[in-house]
CSV table of C-alpha atoms in Angstrom, one decimal:
chain,number,residue,atom,x,y,z
A,1,UNK,CA,88.4,133.1,99.6
A,2,UNK,CA,89.0,133.9,103.4
A,3,UNK,CA,91.3,132.1,105.8
A,4,UNK,CA,91.7,132.6,109.2
A,5,UNK,CA,94.8,130.6,110.8
A,6,UNK,CA,94.9,130.2,114.4
A,7,UNK,CA,97.1,129.8,116.0
A,8,UNK,CA,98.4,130.6,119.9
A,9,UNK,CA,101.5,131.9,119.9
A,10,UNK,CA,102.6,134.6,117.7
A,11,UNK,CA,105.6,133.6,114.8
A,12,UNK,CA,106.5,136.7,114.4
A,13,UNK,CA,109.2,137.7,114.5
A,14,UNK,CA,110.2,134.7,113.2
A,15,UNK,CA,112.4,133.0,116.2
A,16,UNK,CA,112.1,128.9,115.3
A,17,UNK,CA,111.0,126.3,112.7
A,18,UNK,CA,107.0,126.1,113.3
A,19,UNK,CA,107.2,130.6,113.1
A,20,UNK,CA,108.9,130.1,109.7
A,21,UNK,CA,106.6,127.3,108.7
A,22,UNK,CA,103.2,129.4,109.4
A,23,UNK,CA,104.5,131.9,108.5
A,24,UNK,CA,105.4,131.1,104.4
A,25,UNK,CA,102.1,129.1,105.0
A,26,UNK,CA,99.9,132.6,105.4
A,27,UNK,CA,102.7,134.9,103.1
A,28,UNK,CA,101.4,131.9,100.4
A,29,UNK,CA,98.2,131.5,101.0
A,30,UNK,CA,98.2,135.7,100.8
A,31,UNK,CA,99.3,135.8,97.5
A,32,UNK,CA,95.5,134.3,96.3
A,33,UNK,CA,93.4,134.9,99.0
A,34,UNK,CA,92.1,137.0,102.1
A,35,UNK,CA,94.1,136.0,105.0
A,36,UNK,CA,93.8,136.4,109.0
A,37,UNK,CA,96.0,136.1,111.5
A,38,UNK,CA,94.3,135.2,114.9
A,39,UNK,CA,96.6,134.9,118.1
A,40,UNK,CA,98.2,135.6,121.0
A,41,UNK,CA,101.3,137.4,122.1
A,42,UNK,CA,103.7,137.2,125.7
A,43,UNK,CA,103.4,140.7,126.1
A,44,UNK,CA,103.2,144.1,125.3
A,45,UNK,CA,106.5,144.0,122.8
A,46,UNK,CA,105.2,140.9,121.9
A,47,UNK,CA,101.9,142.8,120.8
A,48,UNK,CA,103.5,145.3,118.9
A,49,UNK,CA,106.2,143.2,117.3
A,50,UNK,CA,103.1,141.2,115.6
A,51,UNK,CA,101.9,143.8,113.5
A,52,UNK,CA,104.5,143.7,111.9
A,53,UNK,CA,103.5,140.2,109.9
A,54,UNK,CA,100.7,142.3,107.7
A,55,UNK,CA,103.7,143.4,105.7
A,56,UNK,CA,103.4,140.0,104.9
A,57,UNK,CA,99.9,141.3,102.7
A,58,UNK,CA,98.2,138.7,106.5
A,59,UNK,CA,96.0,141.1,108.2
A,60,UNK,CA,96.6,139.9,111.9
A,61,UNK,CA,94.7,140.3,115.0
A,62,UNK,CA,96.1,139.7,118.8
A,63,UNK,CA,95.1,139.3,122.2
A,64,UNK,CA,97.7,139.5,125.3
A,65,UNK,CA,97.8,135.9,125.8
A,66,UNK,CA,95.0,136.4,130.0
A,67,UNK,CA,97.6,135.2,132.4
A,68,UNK,CA,99.7,137.8,131.1
A,69,UNK,CA,97.5,140.8,131.5
A,70,UNK,CA,99.1,141.1,135.4
A,71,UNK,CA,101.0,139.7,138.4
A,72,UNK,CA,96.6,139.1,139.5
A,73,UNK,CA,95.8,137.3,136.3
A,74,UNK,CA,98.5,134.5,136.5
A,75,UNK,CA,97.4,133.7,139.8
A,76,UNK,CA,94.6,133.7,138.7
A,77,UNK,CA,95.9,131.9,136.3
A,78,UNK,CA,97.3,129.3,138.1
A,79,UNK,CA,94.9,128.2,140.5
A,80,UNK,CA,92.1,127.7,137.5
A,81,UNK,CA,94.3,125.9,135.3
A,82,UNK,CA,95.1,123.9,138.5
A,83,UNK,CA,91.8,122.9,138.8
A,84,UNK,CA,91.0,121.7,135.2
A,85,UNK,CA,93.3,119.8,134.7
A,86,UNK,CA,92.3,118.0,138.4
A,87,UNK,CA,88.3,117.7,137.6
A,88,UNK,CA,88.7,118.2,133.6
A,89,UNK,CA,91.4,116.8,133.0
A,90,UNK,CA,92.5,119.1,130.6
A,91,UNK,CA,96.9,119.2,129.7
A,92,UNK,CA,98.3,122.0,131.6
A,93,UNK,CA,99.8,123.3,128.6
A,94,UNK,CA,96.5,123.4,126.2
A,95,UNK,CA,95.4,125.2,129.2
A,96,UNK,CA,97.8,128.5,128.1
A,97,UNK,CA,97.7,127.2,124.6
A,98,UNK,CA,93.9,127.6,124.4
A,99,UNK,CA,91.9,129.5,127.4
A,100,UNK,CA,88.8,131.1,126.1
A,101,UNK,CA,89.5,134.4,125.1
A,102,UNK,CA,91.8,133.5,122.6
A,103,UNK,CA,89.2,131.6,121.0
A,104,UNK,CA,86.4,134.1,121.7
A,105,UNK,CA,88.7,136.0,119.6
A,106,UNK,CA,89.1,133.7,116.9
A,107,UNK,CA,85.1,132.8,116.8
A,108,UNK,CA,84.5,137.4,116.7
A,109,UNK,CA,86.6,137.7,114.2
A,110,UNK,CA,85.9,134.5,111.9
A,111,UNK,CA,81.7,135.5,112.5
A,112,UNK,CA,82.7,139.2,112.0
A,113,UNK,CA,84.7,139.0,108.4
A,114,UNK,CA,82.1,135.8,107.2
A,115,UNK,CA,85.7,133.8,107.2
A,116,UNK,CA,85.5,131.0,103.5
A,117,UNK,CA,88.0,128.3,105.7
A,118,UNK,CA,89.4,128.0,109.7
A,119,UNK,CA,93.0,126.5,109.5
A,120,UNK,CA,93.9,125.5,113.7
A,121,UNK,CA,97.7,124.8,114.4
A,122,UNK,CA,97.6,121.8,116.2
A,123,UNK,CA,96.0,119.9,118.7
A,124,UNK,CA,95.7,121.6,121.1
A,125,UNK,CA,92.4,124.3,119.6
A,126,UNK,CA,90.7,120.9,119.5
A,127,UNK,CA,87.6,123.5,121.0
A,128,UNK,CA,87.0,125.1,118.4
A,129,UNK,CA,85.7,122.4,116.0
A,130,UNK,CA,82.0,123.6,114.8
A,131,UNK,CA,82.3,126.2,116.8
A,132,UNK,CA,83.3,128.6,114.4
A,133,UNK,CA,80.4,129.0,111.5
A,134,UNK,CA,83.4,128.9,108.6
A,135,UNK,CA,81.7,126.0,106.7
A,136,UNK,CA,85.8,124.3,106.7
A,137,UNK,CA,87.6,124.2,109.3
A,138,UNK,CA,90.5,121.9,109.3
A,139,UNK,CA,92.9,120.9,111.8
A,140,UNK,CA,97.0,121.4,111.4
A,141,UNK,CA,98.8,118.7,112.7
A,142,UNK,CA,102.6,119.6,113.5
A,143,UNK,CA,103.6,116.7,114.4
A,144,UNK,CA,101.3,113.2,116.0
A,145,UNK,CA,102.5,114.0,119.3
A,146,UNK,CA,101.4,111.0,121.4
A,147,UNK,CA,103.1,109.0,118.8
A,148,UNK,CA,106.5,111.4,119.8
A,149,UNK,CA,106.0,110.7,123.7
A,150,UNK,CA,106.5,107.0,122.9
A,151,UNK,CA,109.6,107.0,122.1
A,152,UNK,CA,110.1,109.8,124.6
A,153,UNK,CA,109.2,107.3,127.2
A,154,UNK,CA,111.0,104.6,125.4
A,155,UNK,CA,114.6,106.6,126.1
A,156,UNK,CA,113.7,107.2,129.0
A,157,UNK,CA,113.6,110.9,128.5
A,158,UNK,CA,109.6,111.7,129.9
A,159,UNK,CA,109.1,114.2,133.0
A,160,UNK,CA,106.0,114.7,132.3
A,161,UNK,CA,104.3,114.5,135.6
A,162,UNK,CA,102.1,111.6,136.8
A,163,UNK,CA,98.9,111.4,134.4
A,164,UNK,CA,100.0,114.6,131.8
A,165,UNK,CA,101.3,112.2,129.3
A,166,UNK,CA,98.0,110.6,129.0
A,167,UNK,CA,95.2,114.1,129.4
A,168,UNK,CA,97.2,115.8,126.7
A,169,UNK,CA,97.3,112.1,124.4
A,170,UNK,CA,93.0,111.7,125.1
A,171,UNK,CA,93.4,115.7,124.0
A,172,UNK,CA,94.9,115.0,120.9
A,173,UNK,CA,92.6,112.0,119.9
A,174,UNK,CA,89.7,114.0,121.0
A,175,UNK,CA,91.2,117.1,118.5
A,176,UNK,CA,91.3,114.3,115.6
A,177,UNK,CA,87.8,112.8,115.8
A,178,UNK,CA,86.7,116.7,115.5
A,179,UNK,CA,88.0,117.7,113.4
A,180,UNK,CA,87.0,116.0,110.3
A,181,UNK,CA,89.6,117.8,107.7
A,182,UNK,CA,93.0,117.2,108.5
A,183,UNK,CA,96.2,118.5,107.5
A,184,UNK,CA,99.6,116.8,107.9
A,185,UNK,CA,102.8,118.4,107.3
A,186,UNK,CA,104.0,115.2,106.4
A,187,UNK,CA,102.8,112.7,104.5
A,188,UNK,CA,103.7,110.1,106.6
A,189,UNK,CA,102.6,111.7,108.8
A,190,UNK,CA,99.3,111.5,107.1
A,191,UNK,CA,99.1,108.2,106.0
A,192,UNK,CA,99.9,107.4,110.3
A,193,UNK,CA,96.9,110.0,111.2
A,194,UNK,CA,94.6,107.2,108.3
A,195,UNK,CA,95.0,104.5,111.1
A,196,UNK,CA,93.8,105.9,113.7
A,197,UNK,CA,90.1,105.1,114.4
A,198,UNK,CA,89.1,108.7,115.3
A,199,UNK,CA,90.0,110.0,111.9
A,200,UNK,CA,87.5,107.2,110.1
A,201,UNK,CA,85.8,109.2,107.0
A,202,UNK,CA,88.3,112.7,108.3
A,203,UNK,CA,89.5,113.9,105.1
A,204,UNK,CA,93.6,114.6,105.9
A,205,UNK,CA,95.9,115.7,103.0
A,206,UNK,CA,99.4,116.4,103.8
A,207,UNK,CA,100.7,120.6,103.7
A,208,UNK,CA,102.6,122.1,100.8
A,209,UNK,CA,106.1,123.4,101.5
A,210,UNK,CA,107.9,126.1,100.6
A,211,UNK,CA,111.0,127.5,101.4
A,212,UNK,CA,112.1,131.7,99.8
A,213,UNK,CA,114.4,130.1,97.9
A,214,UNK,CA,115.3,133.5,96.6
A,215,UNK,CA,116.1,134.8,100.2
A,216,UNK,CA,117.9,131.3,101.2
A,217,UNK,CA,120.6,130.8,98.8
A,218,UNK,CA,123.6,128.8,98.0
A,219,UNK,CA,126.0,132.8,99.4
A,220,UNK,CA,129.2,131.8,97.4
A,221,UNK,CA,131.8,132.4,100.0
A,222,UNK,CA,134.2,129.7,100.9
A,223,UNK,CA,132.6,127.9,104.0
A,224,UNK,CA,134.8,127.1,108.1
A,225,UNK,CA,136.5,124.3,106.9
A,226,UNK,CA,136.3,122.9,110.2
A,227,UNK,CA,133.1,124.4,111.4
A,228,UNK,CA,129.9,121.8,112.3
A,229,UNK,CA,127.1,123.7,112.3
A,230,UNK,CA,123.3,122.5,114.5
A,231,UNK,CA,120.5,124.7,115.1
A,232,UNK,CA,117.5,123.7,117.4
A,233,UNK,CA,115.6,125.5,119.5
A,234,UNK,CA,116.4,123.9,123.2
A,235,UNK,CA,113.3,124.0,125.1
A,236,UNK,CA,112.6,120.9,122.7
A,237,UNK,CA,114.0,117.7,124.8
A,238,UNK,CA,114.5,116.3,121.1
A,239,UNK,CA,117.1,119.0,120.8
A,240,UNK,CA,118.3,118.9,123.5
A,241,UNK,CA,118.6,115.4,123.0
A,242,UNK,CA,120.7,115.6,119.9
A,243,UNK,CA,122.5,118.0,120.8
A,244,UNK,CA,124.1,115.7,123.7
A,245,UNK,CA,123.9,112.6,121.8
A,246,UNK,CA,126.0,114.3,118.8
A,247,UNK,CA,128.5,116.1,121.3
A,248,UNK,CA,129.1,113.3,123.1
A,249,UNK,CA,129.3,110.6,121.7
A,250,UNK,CA,130.3,111.3,117.8
A,251,UNK,CA,132.4,114.8,117.9
A,252,UNK,CA,134.4,113.2,120.5
A,253,UNK,CA,135.6,110.3,117.2
A,254,UNK,CA,135.6,113.0,114.7
A,255,UNK,CA,137.9,115.6,116.8
A,256,UNK,CA,140.4,112.0,116.6
A,257,UNK,CA,141.1,112.7,113.2
A,258,UNK,CA,140.3,116.3,112.8
A,259,UNK,CA,141.5,117.8,116.1
A,260,UNK,CA,140.7,121.2,114.9
A,261,UNK,CA,136.6,120.3,114.1
A,262,UNK,CA,134.4,122.7,116.1
A,263,UNK,CA,130.5,122.1,116.6
A,264,UNK,CA,129.3,125.6,116.3
A,265,UNK,CA,125.4,125.2,118.0
A,266,UNK,CA,122.3,127.9,117.4
A,267,UNK,CA,119.3,128.3,118.9
A,268,UNK,CA,117.8,130.0,122.6
A,269,UNK,CA,117.1,128.6,125.4
A,270,UNK,CA,120.5,126.5,125.7
A,271,UNK,CA,120.6,126.4,129.2
A,272,UNK,CA,123.7,126.0,131.7
A,273,UNK,CA,123.4,122.7,131.9
A,274,UNK,CA,122.9,122.2,128.7
A,275,UNK,CA,126.6,124.4,127.6
A,276,UNK,CA,128.2,122.5,130.3
A,277,UNK,CA,127.2,118.0,129.3
A,278,UNK,CA,128.4,119.4,126.4
A,279,UNK,CA,132.2,119.6,126.9
A,280,UNK,CA,134.9,120.3,124.1
A,281,UNK,CA,134.9,121.3,121.3
A,282,UNK,CA,131.2,123.1,121.1
A,283,UNK,CA,130.8,126.9,121.0
A,284,UNK,CA,126.8,128.0,121.5
A,285,UNK,CA,126.2,131.2,119.6
A,286,UNK,CA,122.3,131.7,121.3
A,287,UNK,CA,119.2,132.5,119.5
A,288,UNK,CA,121.1,135.0,116.0
A,289,UNK,CA,118.5,137.1,114.3
A,290,UNK,CA,119.3,135.5,110.9
A,291,UNK,CA,120.4,131.6,110.8
A,292,UNK,CA,122.0,132.3,107.4
A,293,UNK,CA,124.8,133.8,107.3
A,294,UNK,CA,126.0,130.5,109.4
A,295,UNK,CA,124.6,128.2,107.1
A,296,UNK,CA,126.8,129.6,105.0
A,297,UNK,CA,130.0,130.0,106.7
A,298,UNK,CA,129.9,126.1,108.0
A,299,UNK,CA,131.8,123.1,106.8
A,300,UNK,CA,127.9,121.3,107.2
A,301,UNK,CA,124.9,121.3,109.0
A,302,UNK,CA,124.2,117.6,111.5
A,303,UNK,CA,120.1,116.7,112.3
A,304,UNK,CA,121.4,113.9,114.8
A,305,UNK,CA,117.7,113.6,115.5
A,306,UNK,CA,116.6,110.0,117.4
A,307,UNK,CA,112.9,110.6,118.1
A,308,UNK,CA,110.2,113.1,117.3
A,309,UNK,CA,108.1,114.1,114.4
A,310,UNK,CA,107.1,116.5,111.6
A,311,UNK,CA,108.9,117.9,110.0
A,312,UNK,CA,112.1,119.4,110.4
A,313,UNK,CA,112.5,123.8,108.7
A,314,UNK,CA,115.5,124.0,109.5
A,315,UNK,CA,116.6,120.7,106.8
A,316,UNK,CA,114.4,123.3,105.0
A,317,UNK,CA,116.8,125.7,105.0
A,318,UNK,CA,120.7,124.4,104.9
A,319,UNK,CA,118.7,123.2,101.1
A,320,UNK,CA,118.0,125.9,100.0
A,321,UNK,CA,122.0,127.0,101.3
A,322,UNK,CA,123.0,123.6,99.4
A,323,UNK,CA,124.2,123.9,103.0
A,324,UNK,CA,125.6,120.1,102.7
A,325,UNK,CA,123.4,117.8,105.7
A,326,UNK,CA,125.0,114.5,107.5
A,327,UNK,CA,121.3,113.2,109.5
A,328,UNK,CA,120.1,110.2,111.5
A,329,UNK,CA,116.7,109.0,109.1
A,330,UNK,CA,114.3,110.3,111.4
A,331,UNK,CA,115.5,113.6,111.5
A,332,UNK,CA,114.9,114.1,107.2
A,333,UNK,CA,111.5,111.3,107.7
A,334,UNK,CA,108.6,111.5,105.2
A,335,UNK,CA,110.5,114.4,103.4
A,336,UNK,CA,111.6,112.7,100.2
A,337,UNK,CA,114.9,113.7,100.2
A,338,UNK,CA,117.5,111.2,98.4
A,339,UNK,CA,120.1,109.4,100.8
A,340,UNK,CA,123.7,110.0,99.1
A,341,UNK,CA,122.6,112.5,97.1
A,342,UNK,CA,120.3,115.0,99.0
A,343,UNK,CA,122.4,114.2,102.2
A,344,UNK,CA,124.3,112.0,104.4
A,345,UNK,CA,122.8,109.6,106.6
A,346,UNK,CA,123.7,108.3,109.8
A,347,UNK,CA,121.8,106.8,112.9
A,348,UNK,CA,124.4,105.8,114.4
A,349,UNK,CA,127.8,107.5,116.4
A,350,UNK,CA,130.6,105.7,114.4
A,351,UNK,CA,128.5,105.8,111.2
A,352,UNK,CA,127.9,109.7,112.4
A,353,UNK,CA,130.9,110.5,112.9
A,354,UNK,CA,132.6,109.4,109.7
A,355,UNK,CA,129.5,110.4,107.3
A,356,UNK,CA,130.7,114.4,109.1
A,357,UNK,CA,134.8,113.5,108.4
A,358,UNK,CA,134.1,112.3,104.6
A,359,UNK,CA,132.1,115.9,104.1
A,360,UNK,CA,135.2,117.5,106.3
A,361,UNK,CA,137.8,116.0,104.3
A,362,UNK,CA,136.9,115.7,101.3
A,363,UNK,CA,135.4,118.9,99.2
A,364,UNK,CA,134.2,117.2,96.7
A,365,UNK,CA,131.7,115.5,97.8
A,366,UNK,CA,130.2,118.2,100.3
A,367,UNK,CA,129.6,120.1,96.9
A,368,UNK,CA,128.1,117.6,95.2
A,369,UNK,CA,125.9,116.6,98.5
A,370,UNK,CA,125.1,120.7,99.0
A,371,UNK,CA,124.0,121.2,95.2
A,372,UNK,CA,121.6,117.8,95.5
A,373,UNK,CA,120.7,119.5,98.1
A,374,UNK,CA,119.6,122.8,96.7
A,375,UNK,CA,118.5,121.0,94.1
A,376,UNK,CA,115.9,119.5,95.7
A,377,UNK,CA,114.9,122.5,97.3
A,378,UNK,CA,113.9,124.4,93.5
A,379,UNK,CA,112.1,120.7,92.9
A,380,UNK,CA,110.3,120.2,95.6
A,381,UNK,CA,109.6,123.7,97.8
A,382,UNK,CA,109.2,126.1,95.7
A,383,UNK,CA,107.1,129.5,96.6
A,384,UNK,CA,107.1,130.1,93.0
A,385,UNK,CA,104.9,127.7,92.7
A,386,UNK,CA,103.1,127.9,96.5
A,387,UNK,CA,100.4,129.3,95.8
A,388,UNK,CA,99.1,126.7,93.2
A,389,UNK,CA,100.0,124.0,95.2
A,390,UNK,CA,98.0,125.4,98.2
A,391,UNK,CA,95.0,126.0,96.2
A,392,UNK,CA,95.1,122.8,95.4
A,393,UNK,CA,95.3,121.7,99.1
A,394,UNK,CA,91.9,123.9,100.1
A,395,UNK,CA,90.4,122.9,96.6
A,396,UNK,CA,89.9,118.5,97.9
A,397,UNK,CA,89.6,120.8,101.6
A,398,UNK,CA,86.2,122.0,100.1
A,399,UNK,CA,84.9,118.8,98.8
A,400,UNK,CA,82.3,117.3,100.7
A,401,UNK,CA,83.5,113.5,101.9
A,402,UNK,CA,81.2,110.9,102.9
A,403,UNK,CA,81.0,110.2,106.4
A,404,UNK,CA,83.2,114.3,106.6
A,405,UNK,CA,80.6,115.8,109.3
A,406,UNK,CA,82.7,119.1,109.0
């Protein structure tokens, strides 16, 4: 089968959890199929970098994002997109993620290469549905964004300009209406989508997940006794909130018992304000080329997310490396991990501090939780059987279902 992955922003080099998910998916599919990745880069250096993704067995078709071609293009797209936001009620995010030139590149590749299945990553690509000529067109949604935004509003964290949330929800729901085959990253999200009017009659399946367990594996070395790791890309508001919550409300409690405990924050886009607000005992490493070094050396990792959707790739990476994790229920939601065996769950500051201290104090407990997580990874997300699991998903997407308009 010839499969085309349409992904707005280049996932190579891998810098975020979403990048790793997409490259794992591409590599898994490439074991038994001819896979094309059509994507955009933000600059010419990015165009050269993404070509290296071909080493995974994927054929890359990348274009430079149209608004990044020159200063004149940037200005023209700002004017164009401002008008479309007002007149067509299309969100700004979608206008930049799905410009006509990118959609045309996907359609052209699908037709020239006689593609059998197009998998469009994220709802911004709603206009691709029904236009590629491929027998199978599926939407891969990484979360149910408007549901996440409801949680954001409830916490008073929305910074969207007036009308933008409504524009986003309208287009997201339109994507769910247009695509008759939808893939989610967790079974929980699949069940939630089935409840929407827009998805009535659609085939909705959870995406099998995988991690390279040979590359991500327990290091066997000594862990730093008091180092607590927090990973994330801090252009995402749920990660900024998680960092603020842990640094402000949890870490001070931990340090009353363990004064030498420190929080090591690893990830891009932690700006000056976030760093200043973090307080004592917090160190920032910024973005790093290889997070395995930090996962192998920390005493534990925390996932203090209070809202968000989709799947946490960093939890998969930590589990693969046998790193003990303390997480909120939301942080590991939909992944099937068992609290107390494969991670410790805590949802308020006192409980989270207690869980963190218990792992810092009790090496046997930390080792047991880390081993439980690694065992979960071997049972659940191994690359060894990933191609077969993906093929079963493709078989189900290929079935003709009553009410399927694709």
